[in-house]
PDB file of C-alpha atoms and ligand atoms in Angstrom:
ATOM      1  CA  MET B   1      -4.486  -4.499 -25.587  1.00  0.00           C
ATOM      2  CA  SER B   2      -4.750  -4.156 -21.760  1.00  0.00           C
ATOM      3  CA  THR B   3      -3.249  -0.955 -20.381  1.00  0.00           C
ATOM      4  CA  LEU B   4      -0.678  -2.703 -18.178  1.00  0.00           C
ATOM      5  CA  SER B   5       0.240  -5.462 -20.554  1.00  0.00           C
ATOM      6  CA  GLY B   6       3.928  -6.340 -20.353  1.00  0.00           C
ATOM      7  CA  LYS B   7       4.315  -4.523 -16.970  1.00  0.00           C
ATOM      8  CA  VAL B   8       5.340  -6.109 -13.666  1.00  0.00           C
ATOM      9  CA  ALA B   9       3.867  -4.881 -10.329  1.00  0.00           C
ATOM     10  CA  LEU B  10       4.911  -5.626  -6.790  1.00  0.00           C
ATOM     11  CA  VAL B  11       2.174  -5.171  -4.218  1.00  0.00           C
ATOM     12  CA  THR B  12       3.074  -5.462  -0.528  1.00  0.00           C
ATOM     13  CA  GLY B  13       0.452  -6.893   1.793  1.00  0.00           C
ATOM     14  CA  GLY B  14      -1.362  -8.387  -1.217  1.00  0.00           C
ATOM     15  CA  SER B  15      -2.777 -11.359   0.665  1.00  0.00           C
ATOM     16  CA  ARG B  16      -5.857  -9.583   2.048  1.00  0.00           C
ATOM     17  CA  GLY B  17      -7.940  -6.421   1.996  1.00  0.00           C
ATOM     18  CA  ILE B  18      -6.812  -3.509  -0.071  1.00  0.00           C
ATOM     19  CA  GLY B  19      -3.590  -5.148  -1.282  1.00  0.00           C
ATOM     20  CA  ALA B  20      -5.451  -8.196  -2.603  1.00  0.00           C
ATOM     21  CA  ALA B  21      -7.900  -5.951  -4.465  1.00  0.00           C
ATOM     22  CA  VAL B  22      -5.002  -3.946  -5.921  1.00  0.00           C
ATOM     23  CA  ALA B  23      -3.182  -7.097  -7.036  1.00  0.00           C
ATOM     24  CA  LEU B  24      -6.342  -8.458  -8.756  1.00  0.00           C
ATOM     25  CA  ARG B  25      -7.084  -5.149 -10.430  1.00  0.00           C
ATOM     26  CA  LEU B  26      -3.555  -4.621 -11.793  1.00  0.00           C
ATOM     27  CA  ALA B  27      -3.527  -8.227 -13.027  1.00  0.00           C
ATOM     28  CA  SER B  28      -6.898  -7.730 -14.728  1.00  0.00           C
ATOM     29  CA  GLU B  29      -5.276  -4.905 -16.666  1.00  0.00           C
ATOM     30  CA  GLY B  30      -2.482  -7.160 -17.852  1.00  0.00           C
ATOM     31  CA  ALA B  31       0.325  -6.748 -15.311  1.00  0.00           C
ATOM     32  CA  ALA B  32       2.188  -9.710 -13.923  1.00  0.00           C
ATOM     33  CA  VAL B  33       2.005  -9.351 -10.121  1.00  0.00           C
ATOM     34  CA  ALA B  34       4.170 -10.276  -7.169  1.00  0.00           C
ATOM     35  CA  LEU B  35       2.174 -10.020  -3.955  1.00  0.00           C
ATOM     36  CA  THR B  36       3.597 -10.263  -0.468  1.00  0.00           C
ATOM     37  CA  TYR B  37       2.325 -11.673   2.807  1.00  0.00           C
ATOM     38  CA  VAL B  38       3.602 -12.346   6.281  1.00  0.00           C
ATOM     39  CA  GLN B  39       1.309 -14.967   7.782  1.00  0.00           C
ATOM     40  CA  ALA B  40      -1.596 -15.352   5.368  1.00  0.00           C
ATOM     41  CA  ALA B  41       0.172 -17.765   3.011  1.00  0.00           C
ATOM     42  CA  ASP B  42      -3.078 -19.535   2.035  1.00  0.00           C
ATOM     43  CA  GLN B  43      -4.841 -16.279   1.171  1.00  0.00           C
ATOM     44  CA  ALA B  44      -1.833 -15.001  -0.790  1.00  0.00           C
ATOM     45  CA  ARG B  45      -1.763 -18.247  -2.714  1.00  0.00           C
ATOM     46  CA  GLU B  46      -5.527 -17.969  -3.413  1.00  0.00           C
ATOM     47  CA  VAL B  47      -5.056 -14.413  -4.834  1.00  0.00           C
ATOM     48  CA  ALA B  48      -2.188 -15.675  -7.020  1.00  0.00           C
ATOM     49  CA  GLU B  49      -4.215 -18.709  -8.181  1.00  0.00           C
ATOM     50  CA  LYS B  50      -7.179 -16.456  -9.054  1.00  0.00           C
ATOM     51  CA  ILE B  51      -4.921 -14.282 -11.179  1.00  0.00           C
ATOM     52  CA  GLU B  52      -3.541 -17.310 -12.956  1.00  0.00           C
ATOM     53  CA  ALA B  53      -6.974 -18.851 -13.452  1.00  0.00           C
ATOM     54  CA  GLU B  54      -7.903 -15.702 -15.358  1.00  0.00           C
ATOM     55  CA  GLY B  55      -4.886 -16.054 -17.587  1.00  0.00           C
ATOM     56  CA  GLY B  56      -2.510 -13.756 -15.684  1.00  0.00           C
ATOM     57  CA  ARG B  57       0.852 -14.339 -14.052  1.00  0.00           C
ATOM     58  CA  ALA B  58       1.387 -14.000 -10.287  1.00  0.00           C
ATOM     59  CA  VAL B  59       3.780 -14.999  -7.552  1.00  0.00           C
ATOM     60  CA  ALA B  60       3.262 -14.902  -3.776  1.00  0.00           C
ATOM     61  CA  VAL B  61       6.341 -13.759  -1.822  1.00  0.00           C
ATOM     62  CA  GLN B  62       6.847 -14.006   1.927  1.00  0.00           C
ATOM     63  CA  ALA B  63       8.128 -10.667   3.300  1.00  0.00           C
ATOM     64  CA  ASP B  64       7.935  -9.509   6.898  1.00  0.00           C
ATOM     65  CA  LEU B  65       8.602  -5.798   6.530  1.00  0.00           C
ATOM     66  CA  THR B  66       9.490  -5.298  10.148  1.00  0.00           C
ATOM     67  CA  ARG B  67      12.815  -6.843   9.033  1.00  0.00           C
ATOM     68  CA  PRO B  68      15.184  -4.340   7.453  1.00  0.00           C
ATOM     69  CA  ASP B  69      16.449  -6.767   4.775  1.00  0.00           C
ATOM     70  CA  ALA B  70      12.961  -7.825   3.617  1.00  0.00           C
ATOM     71  CA  ALA B  71      12.342  -4.939   1.204  1.00  0.00           C
ATOM     72  CA  GLN B  72      15.398  -5.595  -0.894  1.00  0.00           C
ATOM     73  CA  ARG B  73      14.866  -9.313  -0.891  1.00  0.00           C
ATOM     74  CA  MET B  74      11.251  -9.054  -2.110  1.00  0.00           C
ATOM     75  CA  VAL B  75      12.224  -6.638  -4.875  1.00  0.00           C
ATOM     76  CA  GLU B  76      15.034  -8.916  -6.051  1.00  0.00           C
ATOM     77  CA  GLN B  77      12.778 -11.925  -5.927  1.00  0.00           C
ATOM     78  CA  THR B  78      10.191 -10.129  -8.082  1.00  0.00           C
ATOM     79  CA  VAL B  79      12.742  -9.171 -10.672  1.00  0.00           C
ATOM     80  CA  ARG B  80      14.231 -12.667 -10.635  1.00  0.00           C
ATOM     81  CA  GLU B  81      10.864 -14.425 -11.037  1.00  0.00           C
ATOM     82  CA  LEU B  82       8.908 -11.956 -13.224  1.00  0.00           C
ATOM     83  CA  GLY B  83      11.771 -10.419 -15.182  1.00  0.00           C
ATOM     84  CA  ARG B  84      11.475  -6.683 -14.412  1.00  0.00           C
ATOM     85  CA  LEU B  85       9.675  -4.149 -12.236  1.00  0.00           C
ATOM     86  CA  ASP B  86       7.475  -1.286 -13.350  1.00  0.00           C
ATOM     87  CA  ILE B  87       5.031  -0.622 -10.494  1.00  0.00           C
ATOM     88  CA  LEU B  88       5.643  -0.752  -6.745  1.00  0.00           C
ATOM     89  CA  VAL B  89       2.550  -0.516  -4.514  1.00  0.00           C
ATOM     90  CA  ASN B  90       3.522   0.036  -0.847  1.00  0.00           C
ATOM     91  CA  ASN B  91       0.364  -1.146   0.881  1.00  0.00           C
ATOM     92  CA  ALA B  92       1.390  -3.394   3.829  1.00  0.00           C
ATOM     93  CA  GLY B  93       0.436  -2.020   7.187  1.00  0.00           C
ATOM     94  CA  PHE B  94      -1.392  -2.638  10.388  1.00  0.00           C
ATOM     95  CA  LEU B  95      -3.638  -0.466  12.506  1.00  0.00           C
ATOM     96  CA  THR B  96      -2.391   0.941  15.761  1.00  0.00           C
ATOM     97  CA  TYR B  97      -4.761   2.640  18.100  1.00  0.00           C
ATOM     98  CA  GLY B  98      -4.339   4.006  21.622  1.00  0.00           C
ATOM     99  CA  PRO B  99      -3.425   6.985  23.717  1.00  0.00           C
ATOM    100  CA  LEU B 100      -0.035   8.704  23.572  1.00  0.00           C
ATOM    101  CA  ALA B 101       0.744   7.597  27.137  1.00  0.00           C
ATOM    102  CA  ASP B 102       0.458   3.936  26.196  1.00  0.00           C
ATOM    103  CA  VAL B 103       2.725   3.903  23.125  1.00  0.00           C
ATOM    104  CA  THR B 104       5.820   1.888  23.941  1.00  0.00           C
ATOM    105  CA  THR B 105       9.187   2.361  22.217  1.00  0.00           C
ATOM    106  CA  GLU B 106       8.839  -1.136  20.783  1.00  0.00           C
ATOM    107  CA  GLU B 107       5.425  -0.293  19.287  1.00  0.00           C
ATOM    108  CA  LEU B 108       6.700   2.986  17.912  1.00  0.00           C
ATOM    109  CA  ASP B 109       9.676   1.227  16.249  1.00  0.00           C
ATOM    110  CA  ARG B 110       7.451  -1.535  14.842  1.00  0.00           C
ATOM    111  CA  VAL B 111       4.974   0.823  13.261  1.00  0.00           C
ATOM    112  CA  LEU B 112       7.645   3.131  11.840  1.00  0.00           C
ATOM    113  CA  ALA B 113       9.513   0.049  10.524  1.00  0.00           C
ATOM    114  CA  VAL B 114       6.520  -1.152   8.462  1.00  0.00           C
ATOM    115  CA  ASP B 115       4.760   2.106   7.615  1.00  0.00           C
ATOM    116  CA  VAL B 116       7.792   4.286   6.942  1.00  0.00           C
ATOM    117  CA  ARG B 117      11.178   2.510   6.837  1.00  0.00           C
ATOM    118  CA  SER B 118      10.004  -0.378   4.659  1.00  0.00           C
ATOM    119  CA  VAL B 119       8.393   2.067   2.163  1.00  0.00           C
ATOM    120  CA  PHE B 120      11.671   4.009   2.002  1.00  0.00           C
ATOM    121  CA  LEU B 121      13.779   0.805   1.566  1.00  0.00           C
ATOM    122  CA  SER B 122      11.358  -0.724  -0.947  1.00  0.00           C
ATOM    123  CA  ALA B 123      11.414   2.432  -3.076  1.00  0.00           C
ATOM    124  CA  GLN B 124      15.199   2.559  -2.852  1.00  0.00           C
ATOM    125  CA  ALA B 125      15.516  -1.104  -3.900  1.00  0.00           C
ATOM    126  CA  ALA B 126      12.837  -0.782  -6.553  1.00  0.00           C
ATOM    127  CA  ALA B 127      14.461   2.347  -8.089  1.00  0.00           C
ATOM    128  CA  ARG B 128      17.606   0.307  -8.785  1.00  0.00           C
ATOM    129  CA  HIS B 129      15.605  -2.061 -11.027  1.00  0.00           C
ATOM    130  CA  MET B 130      12.618  -0.038 -12.137  1.00  0.00           C
ATOM    131  CA  GLU B 131      12.124   0.749 -15.765  1.00  0.00           C
ATOM    132  CA  ASP B 132      11.978   4.414 -16.803  1.00  0.00           C
ATOM    133  CA  GLY B 133       8.363   5.557 -16.682  1.00  0.00           C
ATOM    134  CA  GLY B 134       7.701   3.374 -13.619  1.00  0.00           C
ATOM    135  CA  ARG B 135       5.346   4.078 -10.728  1.00  0.00           C
ATOM    136  CA  ILE B 136       5.763   4.094  -6.946  1.00  0.00           C
ATOM    137  CA  ILE B 137       2.379   4.271  -5.302  1.00  0.00           C
ATOM    138  CA  SER B 138       2.035   4.156  -1.512  1.00  0.00           C
ATOM    139  CA  ILE B 139      -1.094   3.663   0.528  1.00  0.00           C
ATOM    140  CA  GLY B 140      -1.280   6.411   3.111  1.00  0.00           C
ATOM    141  CA  SER B 141      -4.339   7.322   5.167  1.00  0.00           C
ATOM    142  CA  CYS B 142      -7.013   9.959   5.624  1.00  0.00           C
ATOM    143  CA  PHE B 143      -5.098  10.638   8.887  1.00  0.00           C
ATOM    144  CA  ASN B 144      -2.644  12.520   6.638  1.00  0.00           C
ATOM    145  CA  GLY B 145      -5.146  15.290   6.339  1.00  0.00           C
ATOM    146  CA  ARG B 146      -7.166  15.197   9.476  1.00  0.00           C
ATOM    147  CA  VAL B 147      -6.990  13.556  12.898  1.00  0.00           C
ATOM    148  CA  PRO B 148     -10.592  13.587  14.107  1.00  0.00           C
ATOM    149  CA  GLY B 149     -10.013  12.372  17.693  1.00  0.00           C
ATOM    150  CA  GLU B 150      -7.640  11.005  20.187  1.00  0.00           C
ATOM    151  CA  ASN B 151      -5.894   7.616  20.007  1.00  0.00           C
ATOM    152  CA  PHE B 152      -4.536   7.957  16.476  1.00  0.00           C
ATOM    153  CA  VAL B 153      -1.337   9.790  17.280  1.00  0.00           C
ATOM    154  CA  LEU B 154       1.012   6.950  16.214  1.00  0.00           C
ATOM    155  CA  GLN B 155      -0.903   6.121  13.020  1.00  0.00           C
ATOM    156  CA  ALA B 156      -1.019   9.798  12.035  1.00  0.00           C
ATOM    157  CA  THR B 157       2.691  10.206  12.750  1.00  0.00           C
ATOM    158  CA  ALA B 158       3.660   7.240  10.605  1.00  0.00           C
ATOM    159  CA  LYS B 159       1.379   7.859   7.636  1.00  0.00           C
ATOM    160  CA  SER B 160       2.180  11.576   7.463  1.00  0.00           C
ATOM    161  CA  ALA B 161       5.854  10.752   6.950  1.00  0.00           C
ATOM    162  CA  LEU B 162       4.812   9.322   3.556  1.00  0.00           C
ATOM    163  CA  ILE B 163       3.963  12.795   2.329  1.00  0.00           C
ATOM    164  CA  GLY B 164       7.575  13.966   2.501  1.00  0.00           C
ATOM    165  CA  LEU B 165       8.869  10.609   1.252  1.00  0.00           C
ATOM    166  CA  THR B 166       6.567  10.753  -1.725  1.00  0.00           C
ATOM    167  CA  LYS B 167       7.586  14.290  -2.651  1.00  0.00           C
ATOM    168  CA  GLY B 168      11.265  13.457  -2.256  1.00  0.00           C
ATOM    169  CA  LEU B 169      10.951  10.356  -4.465  1.00  0.00           C
ATOM    170  CA  ALA B 170       9.054  12.401  -7.062  1.00  0.00           C
ATOM    171  CA  ARG B 171      11.914  14.928  -7.258  1.00  0.00           C
ATOM    172  CA  GLU B 172      14.658  12.340  -7.276  1.00  0.00           C
ATOM    173  CA  LEU B 173      13.133   9.934  -9.774  1.00  0.00           C
ATOM    174  CA  GLY B 174      11.281  12.433 -11.957  1.00  0.00           C
ATOM    175  CA  PRO B 175      14.152  12.718 -14.480  1.00  0.00           C
ATOM    176  CA  ARG B 176      13.617   9.044 -15.246  1.00  0.00           C
ATOM    177  CA  GLY B 177       9.867   9.521 -15.767  1.00  0.00           C
ATOM    178  CA  ILE B 178       9.166   7.554 -12.566  1.00  0.00           C
ATOM    179  CA  THR B 179       6.245   9.044 -10.619  1.00  0.00           C
ATOM    180  CA  ALA B 180       5.655   8.751  -6.845  1.00  0.00           C
ATOM    181  CA  THR B 181       2.159   9.162  -5.466  1.00  0.00           C
ATOM    182  CA  LEU B 182       0.062   8.515  -2.376  1.00  0.00           C
ATOM    183  CA  VAL B 183      -3.445   7.172  -2.187  1.00  0.00           C
ATOM    184  CA  ASP B 184      -5.095   8.145   1.059  1.00  0.00           C
ATOM    185  CA  PRO B 185      -7.999   5.852   1.980  1.00  0.00           C
ATOM    186  CA  GLY B 186     -10.845   6.788   4.281  1.00  0.00           C
ATOM    187  CA  PRO B 187     -12.662   4.003   6.201  1.00  0.00           C
ATOM    188  CA  ILE B 188     -12.438   0.887   3.988  1.00  0.00           C
ATOM    189  CA  ASP B 189     -14.203  -2.326   4.930  1.00  0.00           C
ATOM    190  CA  THR B 190     -11.359  -4.821   5.515  1.00  0.00           C
ATOM    191  CA  ASP B 191     -10.136  -7.084   8.344  1.00  0.00           C
ATOM    192  CA  MET B 192      -8.288  -4.035   9.663  1.00  0.00           C
ATOM    193  CA  ASN B 193     -11.339  -1.808   9.868  1.00  0.00           C
ATOM    194  CA  PRO B 194     -14.559  -3.791   9.450  1.00  0.00           C
ATOM    195  CA  ALA B 195     -17.727  -1.831   8.625  1.00  0.00           C
ATOM    196  CA  THR B 196     -19.302  -3.686  11.568  1.00  0.00           C
ATOM    197  CA  GLY B 197     -16.635  -2.689  14.078  1.00  0.00           C
ATOM    198  CA  ASP B 198     -17.158  -0.760  17.341  1.00  0.00           C
ATOM    199  CA  SER B 199     -16.135   2.608  15.870  1.00  0.00           C
ATOM    200  CA  ALA B 200     -17.691   2.077  12.463  1.00  0.00           C
ATOM    201  CA  ASP B 201     -20.697   4.354  12.987  1.00  0.00           C
ATOM    202  CA  PHE B 202     -18.400   7.154  14.203  1.00  0.00           C
ATOM    203  CA  GLN B 203     -16.187   6.725  11.116  1.00  0.00           C
ATOM    204  CA  ARG B 204     -19.198   6.716   8.772  1.00  0.00           C
ATOM    205  CA  SER B 205     -20.384   9.945  10.377  1.00  0.00           C
ATOM    206  CA  LEU B 206     -17.115  11.651   9.476  1.00  0.00           C
ATOM    207  CA  THR B 207     -17.507  11.007   5.755  1.00  0.00           C
ATOM    208  CA  ALA B 208     -19.521  13.207   3.392  1.00  0.00           C
ATOM    209  CA  LEU B 209     -20.987  10.113   1.710  1.00  0.00           C
ATOM    210  CA  GLY B 210     -22.027   8.485   4.985  1.00  0.00           C
ATOM    211  CA  HIS B 211     -20.639   5.011   4.348  1.00  0.00           C
ATOM    212  CA  TYR B 212     -17.502   2.898   4.161  1.00  0.00           C
ATOM    213  CA  GLY B 213     -15.614   2.366   0.974  1.00  0.00           C
ATOM    214  CA  GLN B 214     -14.593  -1.013  -0.475  1.00  0.00           C
ATOM    215  CA  ALA B 215     -11.100  -2.239  -1.201  1.00  0.00           C
ATOM    216  CA  GLU B 216     -11.932  -2.075  -4.886  1.00  0.00           C
ATOM    217  CA  ASP B 217     -12.353   1.738  -4.603  1.00  0.00           C
ATOM    218  CA  ILE B 218      -8.758   2.015  -3.565  1.00  0.00           C
ATOM    219  CA  ALA B 219      -7.702  -0.447  -6.268  1.00  0.00           C
ATOM    220  CA  ALA B 220      -9.416   1.676  -8.901  1.00  0.00           C
ATOM    221  CA  ALA B 221      -7.411   4.759  -7.842  1.00  0.00           C
ATOM    222  CA  VAL B 222      -4.141   2.779  -7.790  1.00  0.00           C
ATOM    223  CA  SER B 223      -4.948   1.405 -11.224  1.00  0.00           C
ATOM    224  CA  TYR B 224      -5.449   4.870 -12.655  1.00  0.00           C
ATOM    225  CA  LEU B 225      -2.189   6.130 -11.168  1.00  0.00           C
ATOM    226  CA  ALA B 226      -0.377   2.990 -12.450  1.00  0.00           C
ATOM    227  CA  GLY B 227      -1.749   3.386 -15.953  1.00  0.00           C
ATOM    228  CA  PRO B 228      -1.227   5.888 -18.757  1.00  0.00           C
ATOM    229  CA  GLY B 229      -3.559   8.430 -17.098  1.00  0.00           C
ATOM    230  CA  GLY B 230      -1.080   8.731 -14.196  1.00  0.00           C
ATOM    231  CA  ARG B 231       2.000   9.649 -16.151  1.00  0.00           C
ATOM    232  CA  TYR B 232       1.863  13.398 -15.261  1.00  0.00           C
ATOM    233  CA  ILE B 233       0.736  12.969 -11.638  1.00  0.00           C
ATOM    234  CA  THR B 234       3.617  12.890  -9.175  1.00  0.00           C
ATOM    235  CA  GLY B 235       4.587  14.130  -5.686  1.00  0.00           C
ATOM    236  CA  THR B 236       0.985  14.358  -4.645  1.00  0.00           C
ATOM    237  CA  ALA B 237      -1.809  12.496  -2.892  1.00  0.00           C
ATOM    238  CA  LEU B 238      -5.221  11.363  -3.973  1.00  0.00           C
ATOM    239  CA  ALA B 239      -7.771  11.059  -1.214  1.00  0.00           C
ATOM    240  CA  VAL B 240     -10.217   8.183  -1.695  1.00  0.00           C
ATOM    241  CA  ASP B 241     -12.112   8.708   1.529  1.00  0.00           C
ATOM    242  CA  GLY B 242     -15.755   9.417   0.878  1.00  0.00           C
ATOM    243  CA  GLY B 243     -15.169  13.041   1.871  1.00  0.00           C
ATOM    244  CA  TYR B 244     -13.581  12.252   5.232  1.00  0.00           C
ATOM    245  CA  THR B 245     -11.080  15.050   4.837  1.00  0.00           C
ATOM    246  CA  THR B 246     -13.622  17.529   3.414  1.00  0.00           C
TER     247      THR B 246
HETATM  248  N1  NAP F 301      -8.915  -0.284   5.963  1.00  0.00           N
HETATM  249  C1  NAP F 301      -8.887   1.018   6.226  1.00  0.00           C
HETATM  250  O1  NAP F 301      -9.923   1.625   6.682  1.00  0.00           O
HETATM  251  C2  NAP F 301      -7.683   1.849   5.915  1.00  0.00           C
HETATM  252  C3  NAP F 301      -7.729   3.227   6.090  1.00  0.00           C
HETATM  253  C4  NAP F 301      -6.596   4.004   5.847  1.00  0.00           C
HETATM  254  C5  NAP F 301      -5.406   3.392   5.467  1.00  0.00           C
HETATM  255  N2  NAP F 301      -5.416   2.040   5.323  1.00  0.00           N
HETATM  256  C6  NAP F 301      -4.092   1.441   4.904  1.00  0.00           C
HETATM  257  O2  NAP F 301      -4.295   0.532   3.824  1.00  0.00           O
HETATM  258  C7  NAP F 301      -3.303  -0.496   3.875  1.00  0.00           C
HETATM  259  C8  NAP F 301      -3.986  -1.837   3.776  1.00  0.00           C
HETATM  260  O3  NAP F 301      -4.910  -1.965   4.837  1.00  0.00           O
HETATM  261  P1  NAP F 301      -5.994  -3.117   4.875  1.00  0.00           P
HETATM  262  O4  NAP F 301      -7.204  -2.494   5.498  1.00  0.00           O
HETATM  263  O5  NAP F 301      -6.162  -3.762   3.567  1.00  0.00           O
HETATM  264  O6  NAP F 301      -5.411  -4.072   5.969  1.00  0.00           O
HETATM  265  P2  NAP F 301      -5.522  -5.686   6.209  1.00  0.00           P
HETATM  266  O7  NAP F 301      -6.781  -6.178   5.549  1.00  0.00           O
HETATM  267  O8  NAP F 301      -5.330  -5.853   7.669  1.00  0.00           O
HETATM  268  O9  NAP F 301      -4.273  -6.272   5.403  1.00  0.00           O
HETATM  269  C9  NAP F 301      -2.976  -5.945   5.795  1.00  0.00           C
HETATM  270  C10 NAP F 301      -1.945  -6.553   4.868  1.00  0.00           C
HETATM  271  O10 NAP F 301      -0.658  -6.084   5.296  1.00  0.00           O
HETATM  272  C11 NAP F 301       0.154  -7.199   5.548  1.00  0.00           C
HETATM  273  N3  NAP F 301       1.124  -6.948   6.669  1.00  0.00           N
HETATM  274  C12 NAP F 301       0.797  -6.744   7.951  1.00  0.00           C
HETATM  275  N4  NAP F 301       1.887  -6.605   8.706  1.00  0.00           N
HETATM  276  C13 NAP F 301       2.955  -6.698   7.847  1.00  0.00           C
HETATM  277  C14 NAP F 301       4.361  -6.691   7.999  1.00  0.00           C
HETATM  278  N5  NAP F 301       4.975  -6.588   9.163  1.00  0.00           N
HETATM  279  N6  NAP F 301       5.123  -6.853   6.882  1.00  0.00           N
HETATM  280  C15 NAP F 301       4.569  -7.028   5.655  1.00  0.00           C
HETATM  281  N7  NAP F 301       3.230  -7.064   5.475  1.00  0.00           N
HETATM  282  C16 NAP F 301       2.427  -6.895   6.523  1.00  0.00           C
HETATM  283  C17 NAP F 301      -0.736  -8.319   5.810  1.00  0.00           C
HETATM  284  O11 NAP F 301      -0.105  -9.577   5.571  1.00  0.00           O
HETATM  285  P3  NAP F 301      -0.571 -10.985   6.270  1.00  0.00           P
HETATM  286  O12 NAP F 301      -2.085 -11.057   6.169  1.00  0.00           O
HETATM  287  O13 NAP F 301       0.038 -12.044   5.471  1.00  0.00           O
HETATM  288  O14 NAP F 301      -0.057 -10.973   7.657  1.00  0.00           O
HETATM  289  C18 NAP F 301      -1.926  -8.030   4.917  1.00  0.00           C
HETATM  290  O15 NAP F 301      -1.637  -8.507   3.601  1.00  0.00           O
HETATM  291  C19 NAP F 301      -2.520  -0.273   5.178  1.00  0.00           C
HETATM  292  O16 NAP F 301      -1.341   0.453   4.913  1.00  0.00           O
HETATM  293  C20 NAP F 301      -3.457   0.611   5.986  1.00  0.00           C
HETATM  294  O17 NAP F 301      -2.743   1.451   6.920  1.00  0.00           O
HETATM  295  C21 NAP F 301      -6.467   1.245   5.533  1.00  0.00           C
END
């Protein structure tokens, strides 16, 4: 039997990149998957169709997590359509890059809304429905451990908040056997951070392994934490960064 057979997972930002790889991986292990998108409806549908073509169950859900009500709505839709919720993967995000002096209040609010507030509200909504023994896994960043240059002040601020949030969730939900963990990626080749981009050589030079990772590398870590091997791992982060934070 597959390790996640009978489980239901909700993956935010599952239309592309890391989220799509996570959705496909969890489905390949037997989970039914709800995956969210904002604009990439076609890509989200393709991921869902691929899961169904391989015998799985998937639903694509539109959720713009800049909106405060979106987290609760997507959780409720997942439970309504797939029957329960066992695994929440907070993956949705976008890259912000630029000097401190240029960060506007609007940009600050937008980044904190998606990278922090929506993770908080999604976990809060999920905890109301989640089965005992569930998993809350958030995608952080190697900027949680190291900020190797200027222009990342906003990204580092937002992602670092997830450390405290994850530890708080672990304490609060631990009595129900629900774990809360962070996966902190290094440079991963996606639309957000292509391995052919302007700063790619610099990012490669900061890793111990000397190259970008693939979305599937992050999906493998999420899959481990979501599965039986992750049951005693909580309140902590796993760096999947090629040695970026070494
Ligand atoms: N790639 C890297 O090097 C790297 C490194 C460290 C951390 N990360 C983190 O990994 C996560 C995934 O990154 P990625 O590289 O896979 O990015 P990506 O390829 O750009 O995909 C981003 C995903 O997030 C969704 N999204 C964007 N804005 C959203 C919003 N307002 N509400 C809800 N969903 C939204 C997108 O949906 P639509 O396509 O439908 O708009 C898409 O599914 C992010 O949290 C990112 O910070 C990535």
